[in-house]
Coordinates of C-alpha atoms and ligand atoms in Angstrom, one line a residue:
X838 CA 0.0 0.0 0.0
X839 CA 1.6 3.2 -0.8
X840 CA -0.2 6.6 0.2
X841 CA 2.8 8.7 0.5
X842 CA 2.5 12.3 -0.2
X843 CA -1.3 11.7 -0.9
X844 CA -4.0 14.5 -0.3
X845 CA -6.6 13.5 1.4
X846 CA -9.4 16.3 0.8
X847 CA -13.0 13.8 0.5
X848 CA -11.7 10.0 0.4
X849 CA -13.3 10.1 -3.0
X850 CA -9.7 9.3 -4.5
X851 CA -8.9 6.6 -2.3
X852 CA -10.0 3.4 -2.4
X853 CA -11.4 0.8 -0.2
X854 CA -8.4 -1.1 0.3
X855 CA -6.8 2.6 1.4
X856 CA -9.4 3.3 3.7
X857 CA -8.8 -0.4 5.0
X858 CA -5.2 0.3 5.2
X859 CA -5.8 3.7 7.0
X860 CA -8.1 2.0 9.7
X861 CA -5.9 -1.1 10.2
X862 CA -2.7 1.4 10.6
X863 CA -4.9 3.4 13.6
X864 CA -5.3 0.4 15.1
X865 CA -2.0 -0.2 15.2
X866 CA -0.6 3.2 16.3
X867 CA -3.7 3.4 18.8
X868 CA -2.2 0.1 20.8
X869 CA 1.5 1.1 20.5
X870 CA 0.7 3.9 22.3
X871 CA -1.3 2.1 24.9
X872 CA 1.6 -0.5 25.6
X873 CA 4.0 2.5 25.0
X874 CA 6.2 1.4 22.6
X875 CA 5.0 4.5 19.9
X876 CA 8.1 5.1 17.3
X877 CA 8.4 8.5 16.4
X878 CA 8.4 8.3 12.2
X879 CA 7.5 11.9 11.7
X880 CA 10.9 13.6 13.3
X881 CA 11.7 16.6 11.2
X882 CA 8.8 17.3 9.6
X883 CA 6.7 20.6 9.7
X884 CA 2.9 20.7 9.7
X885 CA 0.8 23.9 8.9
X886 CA -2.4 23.6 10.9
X887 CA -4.6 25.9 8.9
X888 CA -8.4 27.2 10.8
X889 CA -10.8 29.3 8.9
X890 CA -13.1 27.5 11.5
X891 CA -13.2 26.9 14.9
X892 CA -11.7 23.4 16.2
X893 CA -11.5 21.2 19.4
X894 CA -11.0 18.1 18.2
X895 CA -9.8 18.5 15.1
X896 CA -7.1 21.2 15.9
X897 CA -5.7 19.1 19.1
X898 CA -5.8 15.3 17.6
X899 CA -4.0 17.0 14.8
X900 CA -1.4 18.3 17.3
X901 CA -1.5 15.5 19.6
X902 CA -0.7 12.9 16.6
X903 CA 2.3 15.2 15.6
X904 CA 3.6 15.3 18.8
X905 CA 3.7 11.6 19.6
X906 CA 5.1 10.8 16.4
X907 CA 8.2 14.1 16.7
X908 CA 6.5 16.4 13.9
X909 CA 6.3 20.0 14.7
X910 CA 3.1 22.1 14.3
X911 CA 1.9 25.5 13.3
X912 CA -1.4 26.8 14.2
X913 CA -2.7 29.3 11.7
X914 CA -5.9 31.6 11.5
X915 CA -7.4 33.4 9.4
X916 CA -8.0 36.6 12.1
X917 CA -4.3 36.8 12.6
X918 CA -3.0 35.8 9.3
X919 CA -2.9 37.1 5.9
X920 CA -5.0 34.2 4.5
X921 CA -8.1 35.3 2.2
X922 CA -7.6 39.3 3.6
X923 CA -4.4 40.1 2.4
X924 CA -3.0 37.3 0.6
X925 CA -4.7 34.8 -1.8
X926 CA -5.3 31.0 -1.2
X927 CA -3.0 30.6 -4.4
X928 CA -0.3 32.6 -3.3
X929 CA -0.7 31.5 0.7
X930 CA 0.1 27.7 -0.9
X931 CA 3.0 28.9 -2.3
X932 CA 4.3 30.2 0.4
X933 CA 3.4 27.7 2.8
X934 CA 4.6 25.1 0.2
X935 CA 8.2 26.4 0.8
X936 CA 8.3 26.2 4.5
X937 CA 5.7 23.2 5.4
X938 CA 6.0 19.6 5.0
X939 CA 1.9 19.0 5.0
X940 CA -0.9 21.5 5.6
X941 CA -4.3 20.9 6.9
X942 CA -7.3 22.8 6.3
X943 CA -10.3 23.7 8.1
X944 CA -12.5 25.9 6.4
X945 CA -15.4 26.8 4.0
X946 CA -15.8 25.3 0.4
X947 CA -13.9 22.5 -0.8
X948 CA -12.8 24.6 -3.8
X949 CA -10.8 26.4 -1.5
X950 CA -9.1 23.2 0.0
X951 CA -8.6 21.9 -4.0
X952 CA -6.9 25.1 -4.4
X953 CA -4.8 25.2 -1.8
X954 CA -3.4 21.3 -2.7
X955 CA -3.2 22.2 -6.8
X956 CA -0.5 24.8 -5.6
X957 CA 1.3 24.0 -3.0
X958 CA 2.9 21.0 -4.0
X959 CA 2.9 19.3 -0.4
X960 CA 0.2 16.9 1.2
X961 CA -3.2 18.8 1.8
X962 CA -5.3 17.3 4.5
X963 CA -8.9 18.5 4.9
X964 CA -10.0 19.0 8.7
X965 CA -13.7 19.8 7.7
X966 CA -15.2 22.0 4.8
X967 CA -18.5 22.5 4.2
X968 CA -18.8 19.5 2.2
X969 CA -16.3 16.8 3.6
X970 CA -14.7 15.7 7.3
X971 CA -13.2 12.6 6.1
X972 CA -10.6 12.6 9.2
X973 CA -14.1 12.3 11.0
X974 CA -15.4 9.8 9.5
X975 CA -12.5 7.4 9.4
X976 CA -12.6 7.9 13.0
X977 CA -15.8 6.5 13.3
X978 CA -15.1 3.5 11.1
X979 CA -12.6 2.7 13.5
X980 CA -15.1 3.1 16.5
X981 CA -17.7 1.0 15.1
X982 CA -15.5 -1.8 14.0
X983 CA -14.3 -1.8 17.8
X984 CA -17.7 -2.1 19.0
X985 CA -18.8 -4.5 16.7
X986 CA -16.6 -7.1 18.0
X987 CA -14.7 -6.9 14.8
X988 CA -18.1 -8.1 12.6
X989 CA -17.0 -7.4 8.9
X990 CA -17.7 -3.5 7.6
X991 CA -19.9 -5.1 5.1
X992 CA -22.2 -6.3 8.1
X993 CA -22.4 -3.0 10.1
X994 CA -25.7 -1.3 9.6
X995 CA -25.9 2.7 10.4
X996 CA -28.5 5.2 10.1
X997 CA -27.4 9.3 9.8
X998 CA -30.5 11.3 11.1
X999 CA -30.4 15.3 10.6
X1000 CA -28.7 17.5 7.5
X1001 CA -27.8 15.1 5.0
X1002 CA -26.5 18.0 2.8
X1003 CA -23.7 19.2 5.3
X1004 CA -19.9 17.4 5.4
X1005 CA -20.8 14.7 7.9
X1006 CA -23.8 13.3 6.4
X1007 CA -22.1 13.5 3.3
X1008 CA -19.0 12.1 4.2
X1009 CA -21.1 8.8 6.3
X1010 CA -22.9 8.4 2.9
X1011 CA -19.4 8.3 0.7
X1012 CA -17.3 5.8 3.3
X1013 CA -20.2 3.6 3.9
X1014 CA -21.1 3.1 -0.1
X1015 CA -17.3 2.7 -0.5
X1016 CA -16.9 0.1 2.0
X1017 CA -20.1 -2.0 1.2
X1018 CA -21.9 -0.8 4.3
X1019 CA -25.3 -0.7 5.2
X1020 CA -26.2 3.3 4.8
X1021 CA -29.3 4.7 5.9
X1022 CA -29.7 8.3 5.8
X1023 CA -33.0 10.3 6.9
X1024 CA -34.0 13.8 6.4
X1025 CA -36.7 16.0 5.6
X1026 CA -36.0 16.3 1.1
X1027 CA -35.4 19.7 1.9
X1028 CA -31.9 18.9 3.3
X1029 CA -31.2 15.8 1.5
X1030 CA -27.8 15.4 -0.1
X1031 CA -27.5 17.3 -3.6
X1032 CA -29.3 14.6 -6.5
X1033 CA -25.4 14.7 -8.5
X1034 CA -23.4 13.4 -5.4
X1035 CA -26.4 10.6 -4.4
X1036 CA -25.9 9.4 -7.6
X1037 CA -22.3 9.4 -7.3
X1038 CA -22.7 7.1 -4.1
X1039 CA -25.2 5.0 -5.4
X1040 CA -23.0 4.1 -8.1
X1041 CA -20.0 3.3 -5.5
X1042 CA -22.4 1.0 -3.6
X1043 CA -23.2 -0.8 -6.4
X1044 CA -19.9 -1.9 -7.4
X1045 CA -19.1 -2.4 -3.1
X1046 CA -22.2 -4.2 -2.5
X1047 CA -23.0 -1.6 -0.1
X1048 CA -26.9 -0.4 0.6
X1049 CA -27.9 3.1 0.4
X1050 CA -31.3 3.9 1.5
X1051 CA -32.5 8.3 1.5
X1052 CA -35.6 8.4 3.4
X1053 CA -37.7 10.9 4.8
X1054 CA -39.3 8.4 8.0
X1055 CA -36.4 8.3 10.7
X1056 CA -38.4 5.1 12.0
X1057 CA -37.6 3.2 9.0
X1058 CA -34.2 4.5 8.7
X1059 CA -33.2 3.2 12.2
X1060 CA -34.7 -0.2 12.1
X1061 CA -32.6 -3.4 13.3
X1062 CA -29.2 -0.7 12.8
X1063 CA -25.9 -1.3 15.0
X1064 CA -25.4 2.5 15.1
X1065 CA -27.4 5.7 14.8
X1066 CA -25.2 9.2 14.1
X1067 CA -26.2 13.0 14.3
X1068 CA -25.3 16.0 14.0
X1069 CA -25.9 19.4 15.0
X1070 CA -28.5 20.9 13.3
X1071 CA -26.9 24.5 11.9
X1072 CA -23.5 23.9 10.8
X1073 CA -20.6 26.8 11.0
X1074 CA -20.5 28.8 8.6
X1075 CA -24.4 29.0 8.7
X1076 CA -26.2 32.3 9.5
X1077 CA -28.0 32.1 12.8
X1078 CA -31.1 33.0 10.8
X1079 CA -32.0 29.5 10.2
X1080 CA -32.0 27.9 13.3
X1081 CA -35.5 28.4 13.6
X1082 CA -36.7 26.5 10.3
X1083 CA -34.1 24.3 11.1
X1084 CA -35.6 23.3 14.5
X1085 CA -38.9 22.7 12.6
X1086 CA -37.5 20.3 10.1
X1087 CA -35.9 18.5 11.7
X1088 CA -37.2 18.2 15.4
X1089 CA -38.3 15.2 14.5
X1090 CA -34.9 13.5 13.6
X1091 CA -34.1 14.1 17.2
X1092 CA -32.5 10.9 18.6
X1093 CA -34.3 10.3 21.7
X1094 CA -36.0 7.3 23.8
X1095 CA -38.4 6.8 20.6
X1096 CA -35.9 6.5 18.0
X1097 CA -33.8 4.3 20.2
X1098 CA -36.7 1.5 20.2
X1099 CA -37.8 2.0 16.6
X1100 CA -34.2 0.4 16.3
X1101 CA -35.5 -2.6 17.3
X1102 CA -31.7 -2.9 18.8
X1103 CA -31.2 -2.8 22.6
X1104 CA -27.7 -3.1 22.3
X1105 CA -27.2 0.2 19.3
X1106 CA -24.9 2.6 19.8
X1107 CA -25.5 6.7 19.4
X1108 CA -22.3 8.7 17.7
X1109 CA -22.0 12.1 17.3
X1110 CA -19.6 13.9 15.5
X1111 CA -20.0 16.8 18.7
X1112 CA -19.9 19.3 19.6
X1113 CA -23.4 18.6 20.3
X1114 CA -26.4 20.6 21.5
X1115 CA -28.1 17.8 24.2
X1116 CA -29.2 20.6 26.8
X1117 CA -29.5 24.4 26.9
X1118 CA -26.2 25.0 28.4
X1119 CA -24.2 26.6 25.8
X1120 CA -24.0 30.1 25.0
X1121 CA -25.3 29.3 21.3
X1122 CA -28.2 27.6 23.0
X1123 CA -28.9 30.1 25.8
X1124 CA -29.1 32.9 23.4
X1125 CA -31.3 31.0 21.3
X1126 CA -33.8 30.7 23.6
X1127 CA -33.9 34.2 24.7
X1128 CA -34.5 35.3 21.3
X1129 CA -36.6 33.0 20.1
X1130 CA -40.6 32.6 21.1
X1131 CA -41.4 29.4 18.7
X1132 CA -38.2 27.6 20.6
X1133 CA -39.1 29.2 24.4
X1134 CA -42.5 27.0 23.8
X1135 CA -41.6 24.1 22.6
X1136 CA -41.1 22.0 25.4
X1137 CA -39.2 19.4 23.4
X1138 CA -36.1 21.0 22.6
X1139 CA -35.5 22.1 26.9
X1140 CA -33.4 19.0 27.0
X1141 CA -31.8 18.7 24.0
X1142 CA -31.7 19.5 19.9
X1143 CA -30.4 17.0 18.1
X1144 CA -30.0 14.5 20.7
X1145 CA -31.5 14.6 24.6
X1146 CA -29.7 14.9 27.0
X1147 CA -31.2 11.6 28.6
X1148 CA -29.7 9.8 25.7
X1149 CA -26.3 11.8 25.2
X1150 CA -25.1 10.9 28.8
X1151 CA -26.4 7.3 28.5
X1152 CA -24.4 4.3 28.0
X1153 CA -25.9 4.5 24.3
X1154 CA -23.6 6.9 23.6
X1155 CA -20.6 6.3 22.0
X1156 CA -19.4 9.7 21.2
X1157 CA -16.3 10.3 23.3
X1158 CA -14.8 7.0 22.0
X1159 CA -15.1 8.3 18.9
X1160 CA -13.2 11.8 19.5
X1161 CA -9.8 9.6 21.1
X1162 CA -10.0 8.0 17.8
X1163 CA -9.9 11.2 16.3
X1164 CA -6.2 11.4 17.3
X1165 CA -5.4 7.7 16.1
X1166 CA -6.3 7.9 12.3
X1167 CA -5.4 11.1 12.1
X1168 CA -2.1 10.0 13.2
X1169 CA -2.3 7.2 10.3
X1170 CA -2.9 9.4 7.9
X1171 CA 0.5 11.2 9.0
X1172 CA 2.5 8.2 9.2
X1173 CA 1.0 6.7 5.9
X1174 CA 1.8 9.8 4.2
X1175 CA 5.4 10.1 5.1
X1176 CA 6.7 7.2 5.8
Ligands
LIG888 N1 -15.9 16.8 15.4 C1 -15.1 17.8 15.1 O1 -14.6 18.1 14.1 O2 -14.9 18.6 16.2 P1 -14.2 20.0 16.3 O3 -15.0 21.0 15.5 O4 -14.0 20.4 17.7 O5 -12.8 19.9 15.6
LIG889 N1 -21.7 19.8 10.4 C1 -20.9 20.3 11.5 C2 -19.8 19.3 11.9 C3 -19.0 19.7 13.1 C4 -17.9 18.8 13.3 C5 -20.3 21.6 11.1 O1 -19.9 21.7 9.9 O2 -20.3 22.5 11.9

């Protein structure tokens, strides 16, 4: 297998045995550094850590993996950098081309992250646009295979409730069709992924034996599944503005005690990419309510959006299992690339 200096901006370019490759190598690096016998492969190397975006995650399994394997790091903005005010994404490339071994990206479309790998001439890695988070979703490959007692991918059912036109629902629907999953993705049409890229999925399941089913009924989409993922509903980058037809749409894709049962499953597992809305807690969420009448009445949404917060602190959920694993396949990704 040989990924070296390889982009990775959607996982539309790689292939199945890649993306095998890339999990398999997490798993790896994840139990060297358990039994602490990591080898540092990435000594020497320079990483550009570019955010257009807030990050948790992202921003510290990206610096965590370079640490552990001896890379260095350099965190970059866009409110205290040049890039897009001053200085082109063309030009910025070029310039970070001459100093950086590998750059990753966190930002808005994924022209700009296409851009940015045309002309730099060094490994791009894309930490989230609006379209893709593949980093994500490898991480959650790896955490379903883990609780799935190691069943085959091609025998793991999952079912992506909420904005199936953002990067994560997006990116579930890409790695599952490419790795002959079972893919069930539910949302009102209105927020459906775009007709060209279903298509283009459909057409990567066939040839995977995977199954793609786009629904509107989140009770069919969960049934008999070994996972069921969401999302926040209003993505960054979004204006505020459309929280509230949001919360209408999709209120109810909300995974709560009802959805659990409809998946006819006592034993499925919730992930969430997070950060995730399960209470009124947050500032986004506090101010939310204060503005908002339609939301201050509707008693539904006091514990929890997207998920409640009965089910996000259950044992049903899965989701900070999935954010260590952020660090480990991101840290195969590194290692594949240089080494
Ligand atoms: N899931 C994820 O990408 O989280 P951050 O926004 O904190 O990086
Ligand atoms: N869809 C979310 C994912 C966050 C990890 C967003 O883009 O904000």
């Amino acid at each position: 297998m040989n990924l070296r200096n390889r982009n990775l901006l959607s996982l539309i370019n790689h292939t199945k045995e890649e993306i095998n490759y890339l999990i398999s190598l997490a798993r790896y690096l994840k139990q060297s550094k358990y039994i602490g016998n990591e080898y540092p492969r990435l000594k020497g190397k320079n990483i550009a850590l570019i955010f257009e975006k807030p990050s948790t995650r992202t921003r510290c399994a990206f610096e965590i993996a370079a640490k552990d394997q001896g890379a260095n790091v350099t965190y970059i903005d866009s409110k205290s950098s040049q890039i897009g005010i001053k200085e082109t994404i063309k030009d910025t490339a070029k310039v970070l081309g001459r100093m950086f071994d590998a750059i990753q990206y966190r930002g808005y479309s994924q022209k700009i992250i296409e851009e940015l790998a045309k002309n730099s001439g060094i490994p791009v890695f894309n930490g989230l646009t609006n379209e893709f988070h593949p980093t994500q979703v490898l991480a959650d490959i790896l955490t379903m295979l883990e609780h799935c007692n190691n069943k085959p991918l091609n025998k793991i059912k999952y079912s992506y409730l909420g904005d199936a036109r953002y990067n994560i629902g997006r990116s579930l629907l890409l790695i599952g069709a490419k790795m002959g999953m079972d893919v069930r993705i539910a949302a009102p049409k209105q927020l459906w992924p775009e007709e060209k890229f279903f298509i283009f999925c459909n057409n990567i399941a066939k040839k995977n034996n995977a199954k793609i089913l786009l629904v509107e009924d989140p009770f069919l989409a969960v049934k008999n599944v070994d996972f069921i993922y969401t999302d926040v509903w209003v993505s960054m980058g979004e204006s505020e503005e459309v929280w509230c037809e949001r919360i209408k749409s999709l209120s109810k894709y909300q995974i709560n005690k009802e959805i659990i049962k409809a998946s006819n499953n006592y034993k499925v597992k919730v992930m969430h990419c997070l950060p995730s809305f399960h209470n009124n807690e947050t500032l986004i969420i506090k101010n939310l309510f204060k503005k908002n009448e339609f939301i201050k009445n509707n008693n539904n949404l006091v514990n929890g959006l997207e998920i409640t917060e009965e089910i996000f602190e259950s044992a049903f959920n899965i989701s900070f299992e999935q954010v260590e694993n952020r660090i480990h396949t991101i840290k195969s990704i590194m290692v594949a690339t240089f080494s």
